[in-house]
Amino acid sequence: MLAPVIFVTRKSHFNAAHKLYNPKWSLEENEAMFGKCANANWHGHNFDLYVTIKGRPSEDTGFVMDLKKLKVLIENEVVVKLDHKNLNLDVPFLKDIFPSVENIAIGIWNILHNQLPEGVKLHKILLYETERNFVEYFGPDTPF
Amino acid sequence: MLAPVIFVTRKSHFNAAHKLYNPKWSLEENEAMFGKCANANWHGHNFDLYVTIKGRPSEDTGFVMDLKKLKVLIENEVVVKLDHKNLNLDVPFLKDIFPSVENIAIGIWNILHNQLPEGVKLHKILLYETERNFVEYFGPDTPF
Amino acid sequence: MLAPVIFVTRKSHFNAAHKLYNPKWSLEENEAMFGKCANANWHGHNFDLYVTIKGRPSEDTGFVMDLKKLKVLIENEVVVKLDHKNLNLDVPFLKDIFPSVENIAIGIWNILHNQLPEGVKLHKILLYETERNFVEYFGPDTPF
Amino acid sequence: MLAPVIFVTRKSHFNAAHKLYNPKWSLEENEAMFGKCANANWHGHNFDLYVTIKGRPSEDTGFVMDLKKLKVLIENEVVVKLDHKNLNLDVPFLKDIFPSVENIAIGIWNILHNQLPEGVKLHKILLYETERNFVEYFGPDTPF
Amino acid sequence: MLAPVIFVTRKSHFNAAHKLYNPKWSLEENEAMFGKCANANWHGHNFDLYVTIKGRPSEDTGFVMDLKKLKVLIENEVVVKLDHKNLNLDVPFLKDIFPSVENIAIGIWNILHNQLPEGVKLHKILLYETERNFVEYFGPDTPF
Amino acid sequence: MLAPVIFVTRKSHFNAAHKLYNPKWSLEENEAMFGKCANANWHGHNFDLYVTIKGRPSEDTGFVMDLKKLKVLIENEVVVKLDHKNLNLDVPFLKDIFPSVENIAIGIWNILHNQLPEGVKLHKILLYETERNFVEYFGPDTPF
């Protein structure tokens, strides 16, 4: 009998700088839309990242996936690309993408979703910009 | 190409008094059901409120919705009506409604769900009464 | 008119010891898979447990379910069986089951899901092993 | 050789209603000073209480004091007097005392400081009114 | 009789960018000392700031100090100067000062310590750079 | 002019098993004193450890001490000795010491206090056994 499907989450974090500034707009338009987030000299955040996978626990290990391997995957494929970086300047996967927390989460999904072992699916990217603002992304097929 | 659908959450809070007391019942019946929550002289809580919306990030801003506007909407339409209030006596949208945390969350949904900009839907009201008790409401069409 | 369906969560906690060790494997195989979690002398955690139910608030009480009764149910049926126990040795409902956090959550679901009052369904078991690792289980019918 | 002195803290919590209102003042004076905290119909909070004692760990138990006994003492002498109460109306030890968080903390100290076993001293009462406002009291001999 | 001395804390927060880079050193020396914190393109944090004052509660109000006034003071004198700023470039009170979390905390003390009302003293500046790193400053007379 | 003295804290964590059991006592005496904490098959906790040092920020770096070095010191000298260990059986520095949270904290102080660089002093060991129970140790000279 197959084990049931369960969801497993691993928390990571990174600290980064960004600004919200649309280069196609004037300074005044940017300040009207983004306020202090448009500061030309940047601001930054401690981001908390929760990656949720789903699958069936192995009979041999009780694990959906070895969390040490998930931790290393998130570290190598996501955290090292973002931690202590400038999200507008330093991150290849965000090149030409507006580094809002929404778009960062979508970018992280796009990196991870096809790197999981067989029998495991990426379910959710949850990204906190502050403890008061966060986003959740479930992949491109999410209905509106 | 349309951007994918993503969920965005904003946290707020308010402090309020209430009691759990059914005026159709005797004192004894109320105390049997609600225990110390029926104290005639009220008790209170720090409520934490998380409002989740969904939509597609704008190409120009990276935002599903300007969070400053969402913050102001929640503040003006919900928080000022509840903060430092008596939930049994002071809140028009809870008049004749039993102020359990369930009913407060449903009332908040009813206020907010049709005040969001085009392309944005209300997804969830999450309301903590204490760190040990909380409710989540996804609207009147939630299947049982 | 029926009240709408809403989700209610109660948080509990327990402290327990376990080890991740497959008795069908050699010590070397166990250490290769489970690392320091295979320590023969055990290790332990503070587990945080969130039980989520769903239902319609009662007109008389505003409650989906009396949370004092839910608290007692969780305490008597789950927490006393796990708190200050050895999850490999002391817990009848985990006998012959590998005590990964996944399998503990599934075991808790199996205990609680048919003990709720009429009109209330178990929705989710959320179990934190650490603040960085947690699982969510929605029952055996969860699609992959 | 004597064991060294160490500090031990136990966390408790209670939910209560209060208002900040000086009966010697007019309504206008109260509203000018206390703003929304003066609402005649009360408001409330989830209070988190941390009681810190100090002493030397016992050679036999490793304990400064049996924390189960400290927990029961705080529960019986403090929490039952405050939980789900109206701090202006229901609490004998706050009678004729303005129920600011400062004065509640001082009142809790006055109850507990002479009820500890020999060899144990009360060190601090830390009381959170919200996660943004809290007070710490170290007893009447604290220098300014 | 004088009321006893008690400590009162108010929490605030700000989000900012900085880098750890000594302009008197070479790039190699900076990277050897500061590692990824020396990234020329900046990184950032969500800073949590706790300001603690001490004094005697007023007989009329139960307050050591009106916390609404303390909140406004911290907002106007500290938070607006730091929130969504670049700590190396945008902050007059950090000009020519290395913006480590230690030096930011000392700078905040220097701004606030002589702006409190009579009968109230600044006691501590507690500043979190991340949940894992924080500093506490009690003023220039702290003994080593 | 010397920089002022400031306190810097680094948070770490470890997960471990222990039991509270005095081998000089009978089983009944142990159960009477320690209750479920005396379970012969062990229980466990996620311990959070905060190490606080004090010193003067360097003019060149703004640091009291390079926190990367402090992190490595805590990791190598403390965390690897405790993480995923049995505190009664596996830890040389706790041999013949009752592994209460008080005694673990004192043991950690004894390891670290003389391994800090010149100009830096160990100030405090803060050790959480659960979020409701924690101890603070300031060294052997703490007055009662």
PDB file of N, CA and C in Angstrom, chain B residues 14-64:
ATOM      1  N   PHE B  14      -4.886  44.538  16.329  1.00  0.00           N
ATOM      2  CA  PHE B  14      -5.743  45.415  17.125  1.00  0.00           C
ATOM      3  C   PHE B  14      -5.956  44.765  18.487  1.00  0.00           C
ATOM      4  N   ASN B  15      -6.222  45.605  19.468  1.00  0.00           N
ATOM      5  CA  ASN B  15      -6.453  45.152  20.836  1.00  0.00           C
ATOM      6  C   ASN B  15      -7.894  45.472  21.192  1.00  0.00           C
ATOM      7  N   ALA B  16      -8.629  44.506  21.716  1.00  0.00           N
ATOM      8  CA  ALA B  16     -10.051  44.738  21.955  1.00  0.00           C
ATOM      9  C   ALA B  16     -10.531  43.910  23.137  1.00  0.00           C
ATOM     10  N   ALA B  17     -11.695  44.308  23.675  1.00  0.00           N
ATOM     11  CA  ALA B  17     -12.364  43.555  24.742  1.00  0.00           C
ATOM     12  C   ALA B  17     -13.582  42.840  24.161  1.00  0.00           C
ATOM     13  N   HIS B  18     -13.903  41.716  24.731  1.00  0.00           N
ATOM     14  CA  HIS B  18     -15.182  41.083  24.408  1.00  0.00           C
ATOM     15  C   HIS B  18     -15.586  40.165  25.566  1.00  0.00           C
ATOM     16  N   LYS B  19     -16.782  39.613  25.479  1.00  0.00           N
ATOM     17  CA  LYS B  19     -17.127  38.469  26.320  1.00  0.00           C
ATOM     18  C   LYS B  19     -17.941  37.528  25.462  1.00  0.00           C
ATOM     19  N   LEU B  20     -17.916  36.277  25.847  1.00  0.00           N
ATOM     20  CA  LEU B  20     -18.709  35.266  25.156  1.00  0.00           C
ATOM     21  C   LEU B  20     -19.911  34.994  26.044  1.00  0.00           C
ATOM     22  N   TYR B  21     -21.057  35.489  25.617  1.00  0.00           N
ATOM     23  CA  TYR B  21     -22.248  35.471  26.458  1.00  0.00           C
ATOM     24  C   TYR B  21     -23.441  35.520  25.530  1.00  0.00           C
ATOM     25  N   ASN B  22     -24.286  34.501  25.640  1.00  0.00           N
ATOM     26  CA  ASN B  22     -25.485  34.458  24.803  1.00  0.00           C
ATOM     27  C   ASN B  22     -26.649  35.050  25.594  1.00  0.00           C
ATOM     28  N   PRO B  23     -27.159  36.195  25.182  1.00  0.00           N
ATOM     29  CA  PRO B  23     -28.197  36.849  25.983  1.00  0.00           C
ATOM     30  C   PRO B  23     -29.497  36.048  26.053  1.00  0.00           C
ATOM     31  N   LYS B  24     -29.655  35.042  25.194  1.00  0.00           N
ATOM     32  CA  LYS B  24     -30.868  34.225  25.264  1.00  0.00           C
ATOM     33  C   LYS B  24     -30.774  33.157  26.363  1.00  0.00           C
ATOM     34  N   TRP B  25     -29.577  33.014  26.951  1.00  0.00           N
ATOM     35  CA  TRP B  25     -29.365  31.969  27.945  1.00  0.00           C
ATOM     36  C   TRP B  25     -29.272  32.571  29.341  1.00  0.00           C
ATOM     37  N   SER B  26     -29.430  31.693  30.346  1.00  0.00           N
ATOM     38  CA  SER B  26     -29.224  32.114  31.737  1.00  0.00           C
ATOM     39  C   SER B  26     -27.728  32.270  32.010  1.00  0.00           C
ATOM     40  N   LEU B  27     -27.422  32.936  33.128  1.00  0.00           N
ATOM     41  CA  LEU B  27     -26.026  33.057  33.544  1.00  0.00           C
ATOM     42  C   LEU B  27     -25.390  31.676  33.688  1.00  0.00           C
ATOM     43  N   GLU B  28     -26.139  30.748  34.285  1.00  0.00           N
ATOM     44  CA  GLU B  28     -25.581  29.413  34.531  1.00  0.00           C
ATOM     45  C   GLU B  28     -25.276  28.722  33.192  1.00  0.00           C
ATOM     46  N   GLU B  29     -26.205  28.837  32.244  1.00  0.00           N
ATOM     47  CA  GLU B  29     -25.959  28.221  30.944  1.00  0.00           C
ATOM     48  C   GLU B  29     -24.740  28.860  30.261  1.00  0.00           C
ATOM     49  N   ASN B  30     -24.629  30.162  30.395  1.00  0.00           N
ATOM     50  CA  ASN B  30     -23.472  30.824  29.787  1.00  0.00           C
ATOM     51  C   ASN B  30     -22.167  30.373  30.442  1.00  0.00           C
ATOM     52  N   GLU B  31     -22.175  30.290  31.760  1.00  0.00           N
ATOM     53  CA  GLU B  31     -20.937  29.879  32.431  1.00  0.00           C
ATOM     54  C   GLU B  31     -20.606  28.426  32.127  1.00  0.00           C
ATOM     55  N   ALA B  32     -21.633  27.602  31.988  1.00  0.00           N
ATOM     56  CA  ALA B  32     -21.381  26.196  31.649  1.00  0.00           C
ATOM     57  C   ALA B  32     -20.745  26.090  30.262  1.00  0.00           C
ATOM     58  N   MET B  33     -21.204  26.892  29.322  1.00  0.00           N
ATOM     59  CA  MET B  33     -20.660  26.817  27.963  1.00  0.00           C
ATOM     60  C   MET B  33     -19.339  27.577  27.830  1.00  0.00           C
ATOM     61  N   PHE B  34     -19.293  28.805  28.347  1.00  0.00           N
ATOM     62  CA  PHE B  34     -18.164  29.691  28.004  1.00  0.00           C
ATOM     63  C   PHE B  34     -17.133  29.830  29.122  1.00  0.00           C
ATOM     64  N   GLY B  35     -17.447  29.307  30.323  1.00  0.00           N
ATOM     65  CA  GLY B  35     -16.488  29.359  31.416  1.00  0.00           C
ATOM     66  C   GLY B  35     -16.059  30.787  31.697  1.00  0.00           C
ATOM     67  N   LYS B  36     -14.753  30.978  31.918  1.00  0.00           N
ATOM     68  CA  LYS B  36     -14.256  32.303  32.288  1.00  0.00           C
ATOM     69  C   LYS B  36     -14.422  33.313  31.161  1.00  0.00           C
ATOM     70  N   CYS B  37     -14.644  32.851  29.917  1.00  0.00           N
ATOM     71  CA  CYS B  37     -14.868  33.777  28.803  1.00  0.00           C
ATOM     72  C   CYS B  37     -16.209  34.505  28.927  1.00  0.00           C
ATOM     73  N   ALA B  38     -17.078  34.032  29.832  1.00  0.00           N
ATOM     74  CA  ALA B  38     -18.386  34.671  30.021  1.00  0.00           C
ATOM     75  C   ALA B  38     -18.336  35.776  31.068  1.00  0.00           C
ATOM     76  N   ASN B  39     -17.177  36.044  31.670  1.00  0.00           N
ATOM     77  CA  ASN B  39     -17.064  37.079  32.715  1.00  0.00           C
ATOM     78  C   ASN B  39     -17.811  38.349  32.304  1.00  0.00           C
ATOM     79  N   ALA B  40     -18.814  38.730  33.124  1.00  0.00           N
ATOM     80  CA  ALA B  40     -19.671  39.872  32.791  1.00  0.00           C
ATOM     81  C   ALA B  40     -18.857  41.157  32.603  1.00  0.00           C
ATOM     82  N   ASN B  41     -17.714  41.249  33.274  1.00  0.00           N
ATOM     83  CA  ASN B  41     -16.897  42.461  33.198  1.00  0.00           C
ATOM     84  C   ASN B  41     -15.888  42.434  32.053  1.00  0.00           C
ATOM     85  N   TRP B  42     -16.013  41.473  31.146  1.00  0.00           N
ATOM     86  CA  TRP B  42     -15.220  41.440  29.935  1.00  0.00           C
ATOM     87  C   TRP B  42     -13.815  40.900  30.173  1.00  0.00           C
ATOM     88  N   HIS B  43     -13.210  40.478  29.074  1.00  0.00           N
ATOM     89  CA  HIS B  43     -11.773  40.217  29.027  1.00  0.00           C
ATOM     90  C   HIS B  43     -11.321  40.712  27.653  1.00  0.00           C
ATOM     91  N   GLY B  44     -10.057  40.508  27.289  1.00  0.00           N
ATOM     92  CA  GLY B  44      -9.624  41.065  26.016  1.00  0.00           C
ATOM     93  C   GLY B  44      -8.428  40.350  25.437  1.00  0.00           C
ATOM     94  N   HIS B  45      -8.077  40.762  24.262  1.00  0.00           N
ATOM     95  CA  HIS B  45      -6.993  40.103  23.522  1.00  0.00           C
ATOM     96  C   HIS B  45      -6.250  41.112  22.652  1.00  0.00           C
ATOM     97  N   ASN B  46      -4.999  40.763  22.320  1.00  0.00           N
ATOM     98  CA  ASN B  46      -4.273  41.357  21.195  1.00  0.00           C
ATOM     99  C   ASN B  46      -4.552  40.470  19.988  1.00  0.00           C
ATOM    100  N   PHE B  47      -5.307  40.958  19.048  1.00  0.00           N
ATOM    101  CA  PHE B  47      -5.614  40.180  17.847  1.00  0.00           C
ATOM    102  C   PHE B  47      -4.581  40.486  16.762  1.00  0.00           C
ATOM    103  N   ASP B  48      -4.070  39.443  16.119  1.00  0.00           N
ATOM    104  CA  ASP B  48      -3.224  39.616  14.928  1.00  0.00           C
ATOM    105  C   ASP B  48      -4.033  39.219  13.711  1.00  0.00           C
ATOM    106  N   LEU B  49      -4.064  40.098  12.724  1.00  0.00           N
ATOM    107  CA  LEU B  49      -4.883  39.911  11.524  1.00  0.00           C
ATOM    108  C   LEU B  49      -3.976  39.833  10.294  1.00  0.00           C
ATOM    109  N   TYR B  50      -4.131  38.768   9.511  1.00  0.00           N
ATOM    110  CA  TYR B  50      -3.399  38.604   8.250  1.00  0.00           C
ATOM    111  C   TYR B  50      -4.410  38.572   7.109  1.00  0.00           C
ATOM    112  N   VAL B  51      -4.310  39.529   6.210  1.00  0.00           N
ATOM    113  CA  VAL B  51      -5.192  39.590   5.047  1.00  0.00           C
ATOM    114  C   VAL B  51      -4.397  39.142   3.831  1.00  0.00           C
ATOM    115  N   THR B  52      -4.893  38.102   3.147  1.00  0.00           N
ATOM    116  CA  THR B  52      -4.211  37.573   1.964  1.00  0.00           C
ATOM    117  C   THR B  52      -5.036  37.855   0.716  1.00  0.00           C
ATOM    118  N   ILE B  53      -4.373  38.441  -0.279  1.00  0.00           N
ATOM    119  CA  ILE B  53      -4.999  38.694  -1.575  1.00  0.00           C
ATOM    120  C   ILE B  53      -4.279  37.851  -2.627  1.00  0.00           C
ATOM    121  N   LYS B  54      -4.901  37.718  -3.794  1.00  0.00           N
ATOM    122  CA  LYS B  54      -4.196  37.050  -4.881  1.00  0.00           C
ATOM    123  C   LYS B  54      -4.365  37.841  -6.180  1.00  0.00           C
ATOM    124  N   GLY B  55      -3.399  37.657  -7.074  1.00  0.00           N
ATOM    125  CA  GLY B  55      -3.443  38.338  -8.359  1.00  0.00           C
ATOM    126  C   GLY B  55      -2.131  38.119  -9.094  1.00  0.00           C
ATOM    127  N   ARG B  56      -1.971  38.843 -10.192  1.00  0.00           N
ATOM    128  CA  ARG B  56      -0.775  38.695 -11.028  1.00  0.00           C
ATOM    129  C   ARG B  56       0.100  39.932 -10.863  1.00  0.00           C
ATOM    130  N   PRO B  57       1.414  39.766 -10.622  1.00  0.00           N
ATOM    131  CA  PRO B  57       2.284  40.941 -10.473  1.00  0.00           C
ATOM    132  C   PRO B  57       2.259  41.815 -11.728  1.00  0.00           C
ATOM    133  N   SER B  58       2.172  43.099 -11.540  1.00  0.00           N
ATOM    134  CA  SER B  58       2.228  44.056 -12.639  1.00  0.00           C
ATOM    135  C   SER B  58       3.622  44.057 -13.263  1.00  0.00           C
ATOM    136  N   GLU B  59       3.660  44.183 -14.585  1.00  0.00           N
ATOM    137  CA  GLU B  59       4.962  44.259 -15.246  1.00  0.00           C
ATOM    138  C   GLU B  59       5.728  45.528 -14.853  1.00  0.00           C
ATOM    139  N   ASP B  60       5.005  46.609 -14.600  1.00  0.00           N
ATOM    140  CA  ASP B  60       5.647  47.889 -14.291  1.00  0.00           C
ATOM    141  C   ASP B  60       6.175  47.980 -12.875  1.00  0.00           C
ATOM    142  N   THR B  61       5.500  47.325 -11.936  1.00  0.00           N
ATOM    143  CA  THR B  61       5.850  47.520 -10.523  1.00  0.00           C
ATOM    144  C   THR B  61       6.274  46.237  -9.818  1.00  0.00           C
ATOM    145  N   GLY B  62       6.011  45.091 -10.414  1.00  0.00           N
ATOM    146  CA  GLY B  62       6.289  43.841  -9.720  1.00  0.00           C
ATOM    147  C   GLY B  62       5.287  43.536  -8.625  1.00  0.00           C
ATOM    148  N   PHE B  63       4.284  44.405  -8.449  1.00  0.00           N
ATOM    149  CA  PHE B  63       3.317  44.266  -7.355  1.00  0.00           C
ATOM    150  C   PHE B  63       2.014  43.625  -7.852  1.00  0.00           C
ATOM    151  N   VAL B  64       1.418  42.764  -7.024  1.00  0.00           N
ATOM    152  CA  VAL B  64       0.024  42.380  -7.224  1.00  0.00           C
ATOM    153  C   VAL B  64      -0.873  43.575  -6.919  1.00  0.00           C
TER     154      VAL B  64
END
